[in-house]
C-alpha cells in the first residue's frame, strides 16, 4: 500500500481507549496471545513509553516500552499492521521511544526477539542492536529468543 501526500501519520502517546486496537494488532502480528488486561498492565507500567502510530487518526502500529533498570530500557512489544510494514512506521515509533529514553537518562536498551523472526532482527540490527545471547524456550511454544542490546 502506498501512502498519499494528504495522508497524515503521527506518533502519539496511547490512552486506554486505544488498548483494544493495539491488542488486535499485537495478536495479528506476534505469535504470543495478548489479552486486554495484559496490555493494560503494560500500559500502566510506563504510560509515556506506550505509543501508537496513527495514519489519518487510525492506529496502525504501536510500541510498548518498559524499564529494565534505572538506566536500561526494554522494548516489550513493537508491531506494525502487516500492510503498512516497510514504510518507516516502526522506525518512527523507535525514534520516539529512544527520544523518551534519553530524556530519562537511560543509557541502554534490551529486547527479546524470536530467533526465526528475520524481519524484526534486521530491523533491530539496523538500529545497532547486537545479539548478546540466546534464551532457550523463551516463548510459550518453546521457541528460543535472542536477547538483543544496544547503547543509546
Ligand atoms: N527486511 C530487511 N530489513 C528490514 C525489514 C525487512 N523485512 N523491515 C525493516 N527493515 C529494516 C530496514 O533497515 C529499514 O530501513 P530502510 O527501509 O531505510 O532500509 C528499517 O528496518 C526500518 O524499517 P521500517 O519500515 O520502519 O519497519 P516496519 O515499519 O516494517 O516495522 C517491525 C518493523 C515492527 C519489526 C514490523 O516488521 C512488524 O510489525 N513485524 C511483525 C511484528 C514483530 O515481529 N515485532 C517485533 C517483535 S520483537 C519485540 O516486540 C520486542
PDB file of C-alpha atoms and ligand atoms in Angstrom:
ATOM      1  CA  UNK A   1       0.000   0.000   0.000  1.00  0.00           C
ATOM      2  CA  UNK A   2       1.382   3.448  -0.937  1.00  0.00           C
ATOM      3  CA  UNK A   3       0.802   6.494   1.211  1.00  0.00           C
ATOM      4  CA  UNK A   4      -0.693   9.591  -0.420  1.00  0.00           C
ATOM      5  CA  UNK A   5       0.639  13.100   0.150  1.00  0.00           C
ATOM      6  CA  UNK A   6      -2.529  14.049   2.040  1.00  0.00           C
ATOM      7  CA  UNK A   7      -2.113  11.146   4.491  1.00  0.00           C
ATOM      8  CA  UNK A   8      -1.154  12.266   7.978  1.00  0.00           C
ATOM      9  CA  UNK A   9       0.980   9.897  10.037  1.00  0.00           C
ATOM     10  CA  UNK A  10       1.986  10.668  13.578  1.00  0.00           C
ATOM     11  CA  UNK A  11       3.303   9.074  16.775  1.00  0.00           C
ATOM     12  CA  UNK A  12       1.401   9.920  19.957  1.00  0.00           C
ATOM     13  CA  UNK A  13       1.036   8.562  23.482  1.00  0.00           C
ATOM     14  CA  UNK A  14      -1.565   5.857  23.770  1.00  0.00           C
ATOM     15  CA  UNK A  15      -4.585   6.125  26.036  1.00  0.00           C
ATOM     16  CA  UNK A  16      -6.863   3.463  27.463  1.00  0.00           C
ATOM     17  CA  UNK A  17      -9.324   3.701  24.576  1.00  0.00           C
ATOM     18  CA  UNK A  18      -6.536   2.576  22.221  1.00  0.00           C
ATOM     19  CA  UNK A  19      -5.930  -0.729  24.010  1.00  0.00           C
ATOM     20  CA  UNK A  20      -8.422  -2.808  22.058  1.00  0.00           C
ATOM     21  CA  UNK A  21      -6.947  -1.838  18.679  1.00  0.00           C
ATOM     22  CA  UNK A  22      -3.411  -2.357  19.995  1.00  0.00           C
ATOM     23  CA  UNK A  23      -4.358  -5.868  21.167  1.00  0.00           C
ATOM     24  CA  UNK A  24      -5.783  -6.569  17.706  1.00  0.00           C
ATOM     25  CA  UNK A  25      -2.507  -5.516  16.040  1.00  0.00           C
ATOM     26  CA  UNK A  26      -0.442  -7.483  18.568  1.00  0.00           C
ATOM     27  CA  UNK A  27      -2.446 -10.663  18.076  1.00  0.00           C
ATOM     28  CA  UNK A  28      -2.321 -10.447  14.301  1.00  0.00           C
ATOM     29  CA  UNK A  29       1.433  -9.651  14.234  1.00  0.00           C
ATOM     30  CA  UNK A  30       3.049 -11.571  17.084  1.00  0.00           C
ATOM     31  CA  UNK A  31       2.999 -15.243  17.987  1.00  0.00           C
ATOM     32  CA  UNK A  32       2.087 -14.938  21.682  1.00  0.00           C
ATOM     33  CA  UNK A  33      -1.538 -14.252  22.683  1.00  0.00           C
ATOM     34  CA  UNK A  34      -2.256 -10.906  24.332  1.00  0.00           C
ATOM     35  CA  UNK A  35      -5.349 -10.001  26.351  1.00  0.00           C
ATOM     36  CA  UNK A  36      -6.715  -6.508  27.015  1.00  0.00           C
ATOM     37  CA  UNK A  37      -5.781  -6.922  30.703  1.00  0.00           C
ATOM     38  CA  UNK A  38      -2.184  -7.831  29.953  1.00  0.00           C
ATOM     39  CA  UNK A  39      -1.904  -4.882  27.554  1.00  0.00           C
ATOM     40  CA  UNK A  40      -3.378  -2.571  30.182  1.00  0.00           C
ATOM     41  CA  UNK A  41      -0.753  -3.756  32.683  1.00  0.00           C
ATOM     42  CA  UNK A  42       1.973  -2.883  30.165  1.00  0.00           C
ATOM     43  CA  UNK A  43       0.323   0.486  29.570  1.00  0.00           C
ATOM     44  CA  UNK A  44       0.190   1.304  33.288  1.00  0.00           C
ATOM     45  CA  UNK A  45       3.783   0.165  33.882  1.00  0.00           C
ATOM     46  CA  UNK A  46       5.144   3.155  31.895  1.00  0.00           C
ATOM     47  CA  UNK A  47       2.402   5.177  30.189  1.00  0.00           C
ATOM     48  CA  UNK A  48       4.754   7.597  28.430  1.00  0.00           C
ATOM     49  CA  UNK A  49       6.517   4.679  26.772  1.00  0.00           C
ATOM     50  CA  UNK A  50       3.323   3.213  25.335  1.00  0.00           C
ATOM     51  CA  UNK A  51       2.918   4.918  21.973  1.00  0.00           C
ATOM     52  CA  UNK A  52       0.802   4.427  18.882  1.00  0.00           C
ATOM     53  CA  UNK A  53       1.332   5.395  15.265  1.00  0.00           C
ATOM     54  CA  UNK A  54      -1.794   6.799  13.676  1.00  0.00           C
ATOM     55  CA  UNK A  55      -2.451   7.269   9.996  1.00  0.00           C
ATOM     56  CA  UNK A  56      -5.324   9.696   9.428  1.00  0.00           C
ATOM     57  CA  UNK A  57      -6.338   9.032  13.075  1.00  0.00           C
ATOM     58  CA  UNK A  58      -6.374   5.237  12.624  1.00  0.00           C
ATOM     59  CA  UNK A  59      -3.926   3.220  14.742  1.00  0.00           C
ATOM     60  CA  UNK A  60      -1.666   1.057  12.572  1.00  0.00           C
ATOM     61  CA  UNK A  61       1.290   0.388  14.882  1.00  0.00           C
ATOM     62  CA  UNK A  62       2.435   0.624  18.472  1.00  0.00           C
ATOM     63  CA  UNK A  63       5.394   0.286  20.806  1.00  0.00           C
ATOM     64  CA  UNK A  64       5.305  -0.685  24.475  1.00  0.00           C
ATOM     65  CA  UNK A  65       8.471   0.155  26.361  1.00  0.00           C
ATOM     66  CA  UNK A  66       9.449  -0.753  29.874  1.00  0.00           C
ATOM     67  CA  UNK A  67      12.261  -0.145  32.332  1.00  0.00           C
ATOM     68  CA  UNK A  68      14.703  -2.971  32.984  1.00  0.00           C
ATOM     69  CA  UNK A  69      16.686  -0.908  35.494  1.00  0.00           C
ATOM     70  CA  UNK A  70      17.160   2.780  36.324  1.00  0.00           C
ATOM     71  CA  UNK A  71      19.455   3.221  33.312  1.00  0.00           C
ATOM     72  CA  UNK A  72      18.261   0.452  30.983  1.00  0.00           C
ATOM     73  CA  UNK A  73      15.020   0.350  28.989  1.00  0.00           C
ATOM     74  CA  UNK A  74      13.347  -2.634  27.442  1.00  0.00           C
ATOM     75  CA  UNK A  75      11.251  -2.902  24.310  1.00  0.00           C
ATOM     76  CA  UNK A  76       8.394  -5.107  25.415  1.00  0.00           C
ATOM     77  CA  UNK A  77       6.344  -5.092  22.210  1.00  0.00           C
ATOM     78  CA  UNK A  78       6.560  -3.428  18.832  1.00  0.00           C
ATOM     79  CA  UNK A  79       4.315  -4.152  15.867  1.00  0.00           C
ATOM     80  CA  UNK A  80       3.015  -2.552  12.705  1.00  0.00           C
ATOM     81  CA  UNK A  81      -0.077  -3.794  10.833  1.00  0.00           C
ATOM     82  CA  UNK A  82       1.026  -6.095   8.022  1.00  0.00           C
ATOM     83  CA  UNK A  83       0.117  -3.961   5.012  1.00  0.00           C
ATOM     84  CA  UNK A  84       1.883  -0.894   6.443  1.00  0.00           C
ATOM     85  CA  UNK A  85       5.265  -2.532   7.082  1.00  0.00           C
ATOM     86  CA  UNK A  86       8.429  -1.371   5.359  1.00  0.00           C
ATOM     87  CA  UNK A  87       7.204   2.230   5.235  1.00  0.00           C
ATOM     88  CA  UNK A  88       9.209   3.682   8.132  1.00  0.00           C
ATOM     89  CA  UNK A  89       6.488   3.325  10.773  1.00  0.00           C
ATOM     90  CA  UNK A  90       8.499   1.024  13.052  1.00  0.00           C
ATOM     91  CA  UNK A  91      11.373   3.468  12.713  1.00  0.00           C
ATOM     92  CA  UNK A  92       9.155   6.435  13.705  1.00  0.00           C
ATOM     93  CA  UNK A  93       7.959   4.571  16.821  1.00  0.00           C
ATOM     94  CA  UNK A  94      11.508   3.533  17.789  1.00  0.00           C
ATOM     95  CA  UNK A  95      12.821   7.075  17.306  1.00  0.00           C
ATOM     96  CA  UNK A  96      10.205   8.485  19.687  1.00  0.00           C
ATOM     97  CA  UNK A  97      10.936   5.786  22.246  1.00  0.00           C
ATOM     98  CA  UNK A  98      14.679   6.449  22.072  1.00  0.00           C
ATOM     99  CA  UNK A  99      13.977  10.188  22.483  1.00  0.00           C
ATOM    100  CA  UNK A 100      11.920   9.446  25.610  1.00  0.00           C
ATOM    101  CA  UNK A 101      14.662   7.186  26.992  1.00  0.00           C
ATOM    102  CA  UNK A 102      17.276   9.908  26.524  1.00  0.00           C
ATOM    103  CA  UNK A 103      15.046  12.327  28.459  1.00  0.00           C
ATOM    104  CA  UNK A 104      15.055   9.782  31.302  1.00  0.00           C
ATOM    105  CA  UNK A 105      18.871   9.430  31.233  1.00  0.00           C
ATOM    106  CA  UNK A 106      18.580   5.841  30.074  1.00  0.00           C
ATOM    107  CA  UNK A 107      21.825   4.596  28.586  1.00  0.00           C
ATOM    108  CA  UNK A 108      20.986   1.229  27.043  1.00  0.00           C
ATOM    109  CA  UNK A 109      18.116  -0.863  25.713  1.00  0.00           C
ATOM    110  CA  UNK A 110      17.338  -4.555  25.543  1.00  0.00           C
ATOM    111  CA  UNK A 111      14.715  -6.719  23.933  1.00  0.00           C
ATOM    112  CA  UNK A 112      13.888 -10.328  23.176  1.00  0.00           C
ATOM    113  CA  UNK A 113      13.015 -11.474  19.661  1.00  0.00           C
ATOM    114  CA  UNK A 114      12.239 -14.907  18.221  1.00  0.00           C
ATOM    115  CA  UNK A 115      15.331 -16.392  16.629  1.00  0.00           C
ATOM    116  CA  UNK A 116      13.320 -17.061  13.429  1.00  0.00           C
ATOM    117  CA  UNK A 117      11.910 -13.506  13.136  1.00  0.00           C
ATOM    118  CA  UNK A 118      14.217 -12.370  10.334  1.00  0.00           C
ATOM    119  CA  UNK A 119      12.426  -9.061   9.602  1.00  0.00           C
ATOM    120  CA  UNK A 120      12.481  -7.909  13.215  1.00  0.00           C
ATOM    121  CA  UNK A 121      16.114  -8.986  13.698  1.00  0.00           C
ATOM    122  CA  UNK A 122      17.044  -6.987  10.564  1.00  0.00           C
ATOM    123  CA  UNK A 123      15.040  -4.050  11.856  1.00  0.00           C
ATOM    124  CA  UNK A 124      16.785  -4.055  15.247  1.00  0.00           C
ATOM    125  CA  UNK A 125      20.204  -4.651  13.658  1.00  0.00           C
ATOM    126  CA  UNK A 126      19.619  -1.552  11.523  1.00  0.00           C
ATOM    127  CA  UNK A 127      19.377   0.320  14.832  1.00  0.00           C
ATOM    128  CA  UNK A 128      22.693  -1.067  16.046  1.00  0.00           C
ATOM    129  CA  UNK A 129      21.300  -3.734  18.378  1.00  0.00           C
ATOM    130  CA  UNK A 130      23.654  -6.696  18.858  1.00  0.00           C
ATOM    131  CA  UNK A 131      22.711 -10.228  19.784  1.00  0.00           C
ATOM    132  CA  UNK A 132      24.025 -10.883  23.278  1.00  0.00           C
ATOM    133  CA  UNK A 133      22.736 -14.388  23.938  1.00  0.00           C
ATOM    134  CA  UNK A 134      20.090 -16.968  23.103  1.00  0.00           C
ATOM    135  CA  UNK A 135      17.358 -17.635  25.650  1.00  0.00           C
ATOM    136  CA  UNK A 136      16.185 -21.219  25.268  1.00  0.00           C
ATOM    137  CA  UNK A 137      12.418 -21.922  25.273  1.00  0.00           C
ATOM    138  CA  UNK A 138      11.562 -18.281  25.951  1.00  0.00           C
ATOM    139  CA  UNK A 139       8.164 -18.381  24.223  1.00  0.00           C
ATOM    140  CA  UNK A 140       5.058 -20.371  25.133  1.00  0.00           C
ATOM    141  CA  UNK A 141       5.613 -22.708  22.168  1.00  0.00           C
ATOM    142  CA  UNK A 142       9.172 -23.368  23.477  1.00  0.00           C
ATOM    143  CA  UNK A 143      10.815 -21.327  20.711  1.00  0.00           C
ATOM    144  CA  UNK A 144      14.076 -19.599  21.519  1.00  0.00           C
ATOM    145  CA  UNK A 145      14.676 -15.857  21.723  1.00  0.00           C
ATOM    146  CA  UNK A 146      17.705 -13.732  21.032  1.00  0.00           C
ATOM    147  CA  UNK A 147      18.485 -11.176  23.664  1.00  0.00           C
ATOM    148  CA  UNK A 148      19.470  -8.024  21.769  1.00  0.00           C
ATOM    149  CA  UNK A 149      21.087  -4.972  23.359  1.00  0.00           C
ATOM    150  CA  UNK A 150      22.318  -1.540  22.406  1.00  0.00           C
ATOM    151  CA  UNK A 151      23.771   1.601  23.941  1.00  0.00           C
ATOM    152  CA  UNK A 152      21.731   4.699  23.184  1.00  0.00           C
TER     153      UNK A 152
HETATM  154  N1  LIG B   1      13.864  -6.881   5.787  1.00  0.00           N
HETATM  155  C1  LIG B   1      15.041  -6.252   5.975  1.00  0.00           C
HETATM  156  N2  LIG B   1      15.175  -5.096   6.704  1.00  0.00           N
HETATM  157  C2  LIG B   1      14.064  -4.575   7.234  1.00  0.00           C
HETATM  158  C3  LIG B   1      12.794  -5.172   7.079  1.00  0.00           C
HETATM  159  C4  LIG B   1      12.718  -6.381   6.309  1.00  0.00           C
HETATM  160  N3  LIG B   1      11.542  -7.011   6.089  1.00  0.00           N
HETATM  161  N4  LIG B   1      11.857  -4.429   7.715  1.00  0.00           N
HETATM  162  C5  LIG B   1      12.543  -3.385   8.261  1.00  0.00           C
HETATM  163  N5  LIG B   1      13.872  -3.479   7.984  1.00  0.00           N
HETATM  164  C6  LIG B   1      14.952  -2.564   8.406  1.00  0.00           C
HETATM  165  C7  LIG B   1      15.442  -1.693   7.270  1.00  0.00           C
HETATM  166  O1  LIG B   1      16.795  -1.377   7.541  1.00  0.00           O
HETATM  167  C8  LIG B   1      14.582  -0.452   7.405  1.00  0.00           C
HETATM  168  O2  LIG B   1      15.210   0.709   6.964  1.00  0.00           O
HETATM  169  P1  LIG B   1      15.134   1.141   5.401  1.00  0.00           P
HETATM  170  O3  LIG B   1      13.704   0.996   4.985  1.00  0.00           O
HETATM  171  O4  LIG B   1      15.597   2.556   5.458  1.00  0.00           O
HETATM  172  O5  LIG B   1      16.024   0.198   4.712  1.00  0.00           O
HETATM  173  C9  LIG B   1      14.405  -0.317   8.904  1.00  0.00           C
HETATM  174  O6  LIG B   1      14.391  -1.676   9.394  1.00  0.00           O
HETATM  175  C10 LIG B   1      13.138   0.399   9.294  1.00  0.00           C
HETATM  176  O7  LIG B   1      12.020  -0.221   8.685  1.00  0.00           O
HETATM  177  P2  LIG B   1      10.510   0.205   8.957  1.00  0.00           P
HETATM  178  O8  LIG B   1       9.811   0.366   7.648  1.00  0.00           O
HETATM  179  O9  LIG B   1      10.457   1.370   9.877  1.00  0.00           O
HETATM  180  O10 LIG B   1       9.973  -1.093   9.709  1.00  0.00           O
HETATM  181  P3  LIG B   1       8.423  -1.516   9.900  1.00  0.00           P
HETATM  182  O11 LIG B   1       7.546  -0.344   9.957  1.00  0.00           O
HETATM  183  O12 LIG B   1       8.094  -2.564   8.920  1.00  0.00           O
HETATM  184  O13 LIG B   1       8.485  -2.159  11.372  1.00  0.00           O
HETATM  185  C11 LIG B   1       8.601  -4.257  12.526  1.00  0.00           C
HETATM  186  C12 LIG B   1       9.370  -3.209  11.681  1.00  0.00           C
HETATM  187  C13 LIG B   1       7.944  -3.563  13.723  1.00  0.00           C
HETATM  188  C14 LIG B   1       9.586  -5.290  13.021  1.00  0.00           C
HETATM  189  C15 LIG B   1       7.497  -4.898  11.609  1.00  0.00           C
HETATM  190  O14 LIG B   1       8.143  -5.657  10.622  1.00  0.00           O
HETATM  191  C16 LIG B   1       6.491  -5.777  12.332  1.00  0.00           C
HETATM  192  O15 LIG B   1       5.497  -5.295  12.862  1.00  0.00           O
HETATM  193  N6  LIG B   1       6.758  -7.101  12.357  1.00  0.00           N
HETATM  194  C17 LIG B   1       5.822  -8.054  12.979  1.00  0.00           C
HETATM  195  C18 LIG B   1       5.809  -7.910  14.479  1.00  0.00           C
HETATM  196  C19 LIG B   1       7.201  -8.161  15.052  1.00  0.00           C
HETATM  197  O16 LIG B   1       7.857  -9.122  14.701  1.00  0.00           O
HETATM  198  N7  LIG B   1       7.590  -7.285  16.007  1.00  0.00           N
HETATM  199  C20 LIG B   1       8.868  -7.393  16.735  1.00  0.00           C
HETATM  200  C21 LIG B   1       8.787  -8.495  17.739  1.00  0.00           C
HETATM  201  S1  LIG B   1      10.106  -8.406  18.956  1.00  0.00           S
HETATM  202  C22 LIG B   1       9.516  -7.318  20.131  1.00  0.00           C
HETATM  203  O17 LIG B   1       8.396  -6.857  20.073  1.00  0.00           O
HETATM  204  C23 LIG B   1      10.438  -6.890  21.232  1.00  0.00           C
END
